[in-house]
Short mmCIF file of C-alpha atoms and ligand atoms in Angstrom, two decimals:
data_model
loop_
_atom_site.label_atom_id
_atom_site.label_comp_id
_atom_site.label_asym_id
_atom_site.label_seq_id
_atom_site.Cartn_x
_atom_site.Cartn_y
_atom_site.Cartn_z
CA UNK Y 1 68.30 116.24 102.65
CA UNK Y 2 66.99 113.38 100.49
CA UNK Y 3 64.08 111.29 101.77
CA UNK Y 4 65.06 107.89 103.17
CA UNK Y 5 62.75 106.13 100.71
CA UNK Y 6 65.28 106.98 97.95
CA UNK Y 7 68.14 105.16 99.71
CA UNK Y 8 69.35 101.85 98.26
CA UNK Y 9 72.90 101.46 99.56
CA UNK Y 10 75.53 102.40 102.12
CA UNK Y 11 79.23 103.18 101.73
CA UNK Y 12 81.28 102.51 104.86
CA UNK Y 13 84.53 103.92 106.09
CA UNK Y 14 86.36 101.24 108.08
CA UNK Y 15 88.75 102.63 110.70
CA UNK Y 16 86.70 104.42 113.36
CA UNK Y 17 83.32 103.28 111.99
CA UNK Y 18 83.47 99.49 111.91
CA UNK Y 19 86.37 99.00 114.30
CA UNK Y 20 88.72 101.14 116.31
CA UNK Y 21 91.97 100.56 114.46
CA UNK Y 22 92.57 104.31 114.87
CA UNK Y 23 94.23 103.53 118.22
CA UNK Y 24 96.71 101.21 116.46
CA UNK Y 25 97.44 103.75 113.71
CA UNK Y 26 97.99 106.32 116.44
CA UNK Y 27 100.34 104.07 118.41
CA UNK Y 28 102.42 103.31 115.31
CA UNK Y 29 102.53 106.92 114.04
CA UNK Y 30 103.39 108.20 117.50
CA UNK Y 31 106.54 106.09 117.30
CA UNK Y 32 107.36 107.55 113.87
CA UNK Y 33 106.86 111.07 115.25
CA UNK Y 34 109.27 110.33 118.07
CA UNK Y 35 111.81 108.98 115.57
CA UNK Y 36 111.71 112.08 113.35
CA UNK Y 37 111.47 114.54 116.26
CA UNK Y 38 107.90 115.83 115.83
CA UNK Y 39 105.97 116.58 119.02
CA UNK Y 40 102.84 114.38 119.17
CA UNK Y 41 99.60 116.26 119.95
CA UNK Y 42 95.93 115.22 120.17
CA UNK Y 43 95.20 117.63 117.31
CA UNK Y 44 97.75 115.90 115.06
CA UNK Y 45 96.25 112.50 115.95
CA UNK Y 46 92.76 113.77 115.01
CA UNK Y 47 93.92 115.36 111.75
CA UNK Y 48 95.55 112.10 110.63
CA UNK Y 49 92.24 110.21 110.71
CA UNK Y 50 91.21 108.97 107.28
CA UNK Y 51 94.39 110.32 105.63
CA UNK Y 52 96.42 107.94 103.44
CA UNK Y 53 99.70 106.47 104.70
CA UNK Y 54 102.09 108.70 102.73
CA UNK Y 55 99.98 111.84 103.30
CA UNK Y 56 99.94 111.03 107.04
CA UNK Y 57 103.74 110.81 107.07
CA UNK Y 58 103.98 114.14 105.25
CA UNK Y 59 101.69 115.74 107.86
CA UNK Y 60 103.84 114.38 110.72
CA UNK Y 61 107.05 115.66 109.10
CA UNK Y 62 105.45 119.05 108.38
CA UNK Y 63 104.19 119.40 111.97
CA UNK Y 64 107.83 119.30 113.11
CA UNK Y 65 109.17 121.35 110.15
CA UNK Y 66 111.07 118.29 108.90
CA UNK Y 67 109.40 117.99 105.49
CA UNK Y 68 112.61 118.81 103.61
CA UNK Y 69 114.91 116.62 105.72
CA UNK Y 70 113.99 113.26 104.15
CA UNK Y 71 114.41 111.91 100.64
CA UNK Y 72 111.57 110.02 98.95
CA UNK Y 73 113.41 106.73 99.64
CA UNK Y 74 113.76 107.58 103.33
CA UNK Y 75 110.07 108.49 103.50
CA UNK Y 76 109.12 105.13 102.01
CA UNK Y 77 111.29 103.37 104.60
CA UNK Y 78 109.62 105.33 107.44
CA UNK Y 79 106.12 104.54 106.08
CA UNK Y 80 106.97 100.83 105.65
CA UNK Y 81 108.28 100.66 109.19
CA UNK Y 82 105.07 102.23 110.51
CA UNK Y 83 102.99 99.78 108.47
CA UNK Y 84 104.88 96.74 109.81
CA UNK Y 85 104.30 97.95 113.36
CA UNK Y 86 100.60 98.53 112.55
CA UNK Y 87 100.23 95.10 110.93
CA UNK Y 88 101.64 93.52 114.08
CA UNK Y 89 99.17 95.42 116.23
CA UNK Y 90 96.11 94.43 114.16
CA UNK Y 91 96.94 90.73 114.54
CA UNK Y 92 95.15 90.98 117.89
CA UNK Y 93 91.82 92.01 116.24
CA UNK Y 94 88.88 89.60 116.62
CA UNK Y 95 85.11 89.94 115.90
CA UNK Y 96 84.69 91.29 119.47
CA UNK Y 97 86.50 94.44 118.25
CA UNK Y 98 83.59 95.48 116.00
CA UNK Y 99 82.39 98.81 117.43
CA UNK Y 100 79.13 98.82 119.47
CA UNK Y 101 75.96 98.72 117.36
CA UNK Y 102 77.73 98.11 114.05
CA UNK Y 103 77.09 94.35 113.77
CA UNK Y 104 73.39 94.97 114.40
CA UNK Y 105 73.38 97.74 111.77
CA UNK Y 106 75.08 95.48 109.19
CA UNK Y 107 72.56 92.68 109.92
CA UNK Y 108 69.57 95.04 109.69
CA UNK Y 109 70.80 96.59 106.43
CA UNK Y 110 71.49 93.19 104.89
CA UNK Y 111 68.10 91.77 105.98
CA UNK Y 112 66.34 94.83 104.53
CA UNK Y 113 68.14 94.32 101.18
CA UNK Y 114 70.48 97.34 101.18
CA UNK Y 115 73.84 96.89 99.44
CA UNK Y 116 77.06 97.92 101.16
CA UNK Y 117 80.63 98.69 100.08
CA UNK Y 118 83.85 99.82 101.77
CA UNK Y 119 85.52 103.20 101.18
CA UNK Y 120 88.60 102.94 103.39
CA UNK Y 121 91.90 104.68 102.78
CA UNK Y 122 93.59 101.65 104.36
CA UNK Y 123 95.46 99.16 102.20
CA UNK Y 124 95.00 96.80 105.16
CA UNK Y 125 91.18 96.89 104.90
CA UNK Y 126 90.76 93.35 103.43
CA UNK Y 127 92.86 91.86 106.26
CA UNK Y 128 90.88 93.77 108.90
CA UNK Y 129 87.49 92.67 107.48
CA UNK Y 130 88.77 89.07 107.47
CA UNK Y 131 89.87 89.28 111.07
CA UNK Y 132 86.47 90.72 112.05
CA UNK Y 133 84.75 88.03 109.97
CA UNK Y 134 82.41 90.48 108.19
CA UNK Y 135 83.81 90.52 104.64
CA UNK Y 136 80.64 88.86 103.27
CA UNK Y 137 78.40 91.80 104.13
CA UNK Y 138 80.07 93.94 101.47
CA UNK Y 139 79.63 93.85 97.71
CA UNK Y 140 83.17 95.19 97.31
CA UNK Y 141 86.07 97.22 98.66
CA UNK Y 142 87.62 100.18 96.82
CA UNK Y 143 91.33 99.51 96.27
CA UNK Y 144 92.97 102.66 97.71
CA UNK Y 145 96.13 101.97 95.70
CA UNK Y 146 94.14 102.69 92.52
CA UNK Y 147 93.07 106.21 93.57
CA UNK Y 148 94.49 109.44 92.18
CA UNK Y 149 93.79 111.30 95.44
CA UNK Y 150 92.87 110.26 98.96
CA UNK Y 151 90.18 111.72 101.24
CA UNK Y 152 89.01 114.55 101.26
CA UNK Y 153 88.88 114.03 97.47
CA UNK Y 154 85.45 112.55 96.59
CA UNK Y 155 87.06 109.85 94.42
CA UNK Y 156 86.98 107.01 96.98
CA UNK Y 157 83.27 107.44 97.77
CA UNK Y 158 82.40 107.88 94.08
CA UNK Y 159 84.15 104.53 93.42
CA UNK Y 160 82.41 102.89 96.41
CA UNK Y 161 79.11 104.10 94.89
CA UNK Y 162 80.03 102.60 91.52
CA UNK Y 163 80.59 99.22 93.23
CA UNK Y 164 76.98 99.41 94.44
CA UNK Y 165 75.73 100.55 91.03
CA UNK Y 166 73.50 103.29 92.48
CA UNK Y 167 73.21 107.05 91.99
CA UNK Y 168 74.86 109.26 94.67
CA UNK Y 169 71.45 110.44 95.98
CA UNK Y 170 70.54 106.77 96.61
CA UNK Y 171 73.51 106.29 98.98
CA UNK Y 172 74.39 107.11 102.58
CA UNK Y 173 78.12 107.22 103.46
CA UNK Y 174 79.37 106.71 107.02
CA UNK Y 175 82.52 108.41 108.31
CA UNK Y 176 84.36 109.28 111.53
CA UNK Y 177 86.81 111.78 109.98
CA UNK Y 178 86.15 115.29 108.70
CA UNK Y 179 88.22 114.55 105.57
CA UNK Y 180 85.91 111.57 105.00
CA UNK Y 181 82.71 113.59 105.43
CA UNK Y 182 84.04 116.09 102.88
CA UNK Y 183 84.71 113.18 100.53
CA UNK Y 184 81.15 111.80 100.92
CA UNK Y 185 79.58 115.22 100.35
CA UNK Y 186 81.80 115.83 97.32
CA UNK Y 187 80.59 112.51 95.91
CA UNK Y 188 76.97 113.74 96.27
CA UNK Y 189 75.99 111.09 98.82
CA UNK Y 190 74.26 111.75 102.16
CA UNK Y 191 77.01 112.10 104.78
CA UNK Y 192 76.48 110.41 108.13
CA UNK Y 193 79.20 111.57 110.54
CA UNK Y 194 79.98 109.80 113.80
CA UNK Y 195 81.99 111.57 116.49
CA UNK Y 196 82.93 115.18 117.21
CA UNK Y 197 85.77 115.24 114.66
CA UNK Y 198 83.21 115.11 111.82
CA UNK Y 199 81.32 118.24 112.92
CA UNK Y 200 83.94 120.45 111.27
CA UNK Y 201 82.74 119.19 107.87
CA UNK Y 202 78.99 119.58 108.61
CA UNK Y 203 77.65 116.06 108.00
CA UNK Y 204 74.00 115.74 106.89
CA UNK Y 205 73.33 113.39 109.81
CA UNK Y 206 75.33 113.37 113.03
CA UNK Y 207 75.69 110.79 115.81
CA UNK Y 208 78.00 110.93 118.84
CA UNK Y 209 78.73 107.19 118.89
CA UNK Y 210 78.37 104.09 116.74
CA UNK Y 211 75.86 102.52 119.15
CA UNK Y 212 73.38 105.37 118.45
CA UNK Y 213 73.34 104.60 114.72
CA UNK Y 214 70.51 102.20 113.92
CA UNK Y 215 68.51 101.68 110.74
CA UNK Y 216 65.28 102.86 112.47
CA UNK Y 217 66.97 106.01 113.82
CA UNK Y 218 68.50 106.90 110.41
CA UNK Y 219 65.05 106.48 108.81
CA UNK Y 220 63.39 108.60 111.50
CA UNK Y 221 65.81 111.48 110.89
CA UNK Y 222 65.45 111.41 107.10
CA UNK Y 223 61.68 111.41 106.79
P1 B16 I 1 97.02 102.04 105.80
P2 B16 I 1 89.86 104.76 106.99
C1 B16 I 1 92.49 105.19 107.16
O1 B16 I 1 91.41 104.32 107.19
C2 B16 I 1 92.94 105.56 108.56
O2 B16 I 1 91.93 106.32 109.22
C3 B16 I 1 94.21 106.35 108.50
O3 B16 I 1 94.65 106.65 109.81
C4 B16 I 1 95.28 105.54 107.74
O4 B16 I 1 96.50 106.26 107.64
C5 B16 I 1 94.75 105.18 106.36
O5 B16 I 1 93.54 104.46 106.49
C6 B16 I 1 95.74 104.35 105.57
O6 B16 I 1 95.87 103.11 106.19
O7 B16 I 1 98.32 102.60 106.27
O8 B16 I 1 96.58 100.81 106.56
O9 B16 I 1 96.95 101.85 104.31
O10 B16 I 1 89.49 105.60 108.17
O11 B16 I 1 89.78 105.48 105.66
O12 B16 I 1 89.15 103.41 106.99
MG1 MG I 2 87.87 106.42 109.51
#
């Protein structure tokens, strides 16, 4: 593992790291699953974390062996319907929905001069940051619509690193999904995983919860 003194910037996943929109994604996808006749399981919910909208739909269809029952047009209609439901749910987000410890971490990183960017698969990320009132902490947000491949491809974290203008070994990426940890590692950054779901991908640093992740604790583990 690189020494913390080399670190200059942080790339953040959004859903599950900064706020728990995962529960809204889950609620909306659960409804889609019911509509197409796929049985909803906790494993499916976990596997969908960090996966792009269309890839998530494909996974739900495949889980019920329905992948060949829908045309591309019908799939787009299903995904749009899920997104409208999700957008309605996230209207209730306020700054109190920032996950425990994260506001403190953002403040400490900013005060210490580290740069931060967002590597979220969500096309709704700008709206969510606005609702949480934390958009100003970040130098930029990767536009997921411009990517060739979603997580676990390293592309999104490579692009988030380019926004910062630093080398991969100067960056720590934070993720709550195993697909995301794979993406960070593929990009050559130090992967900080939060939550059991990340263990599958062997993050360089592991924390059970967001409130355990502080600047001092990260430093302590990397020296
Ligand atoms: P949208 P992250 C991901 O965000 C979510 O974890 C995943 O469940 C969702 O399907 C994906 O964004 C796309 O989101 O439908 O809003 O474009 O964890 O990468 O911040
Ligand atoms: Mg996430």
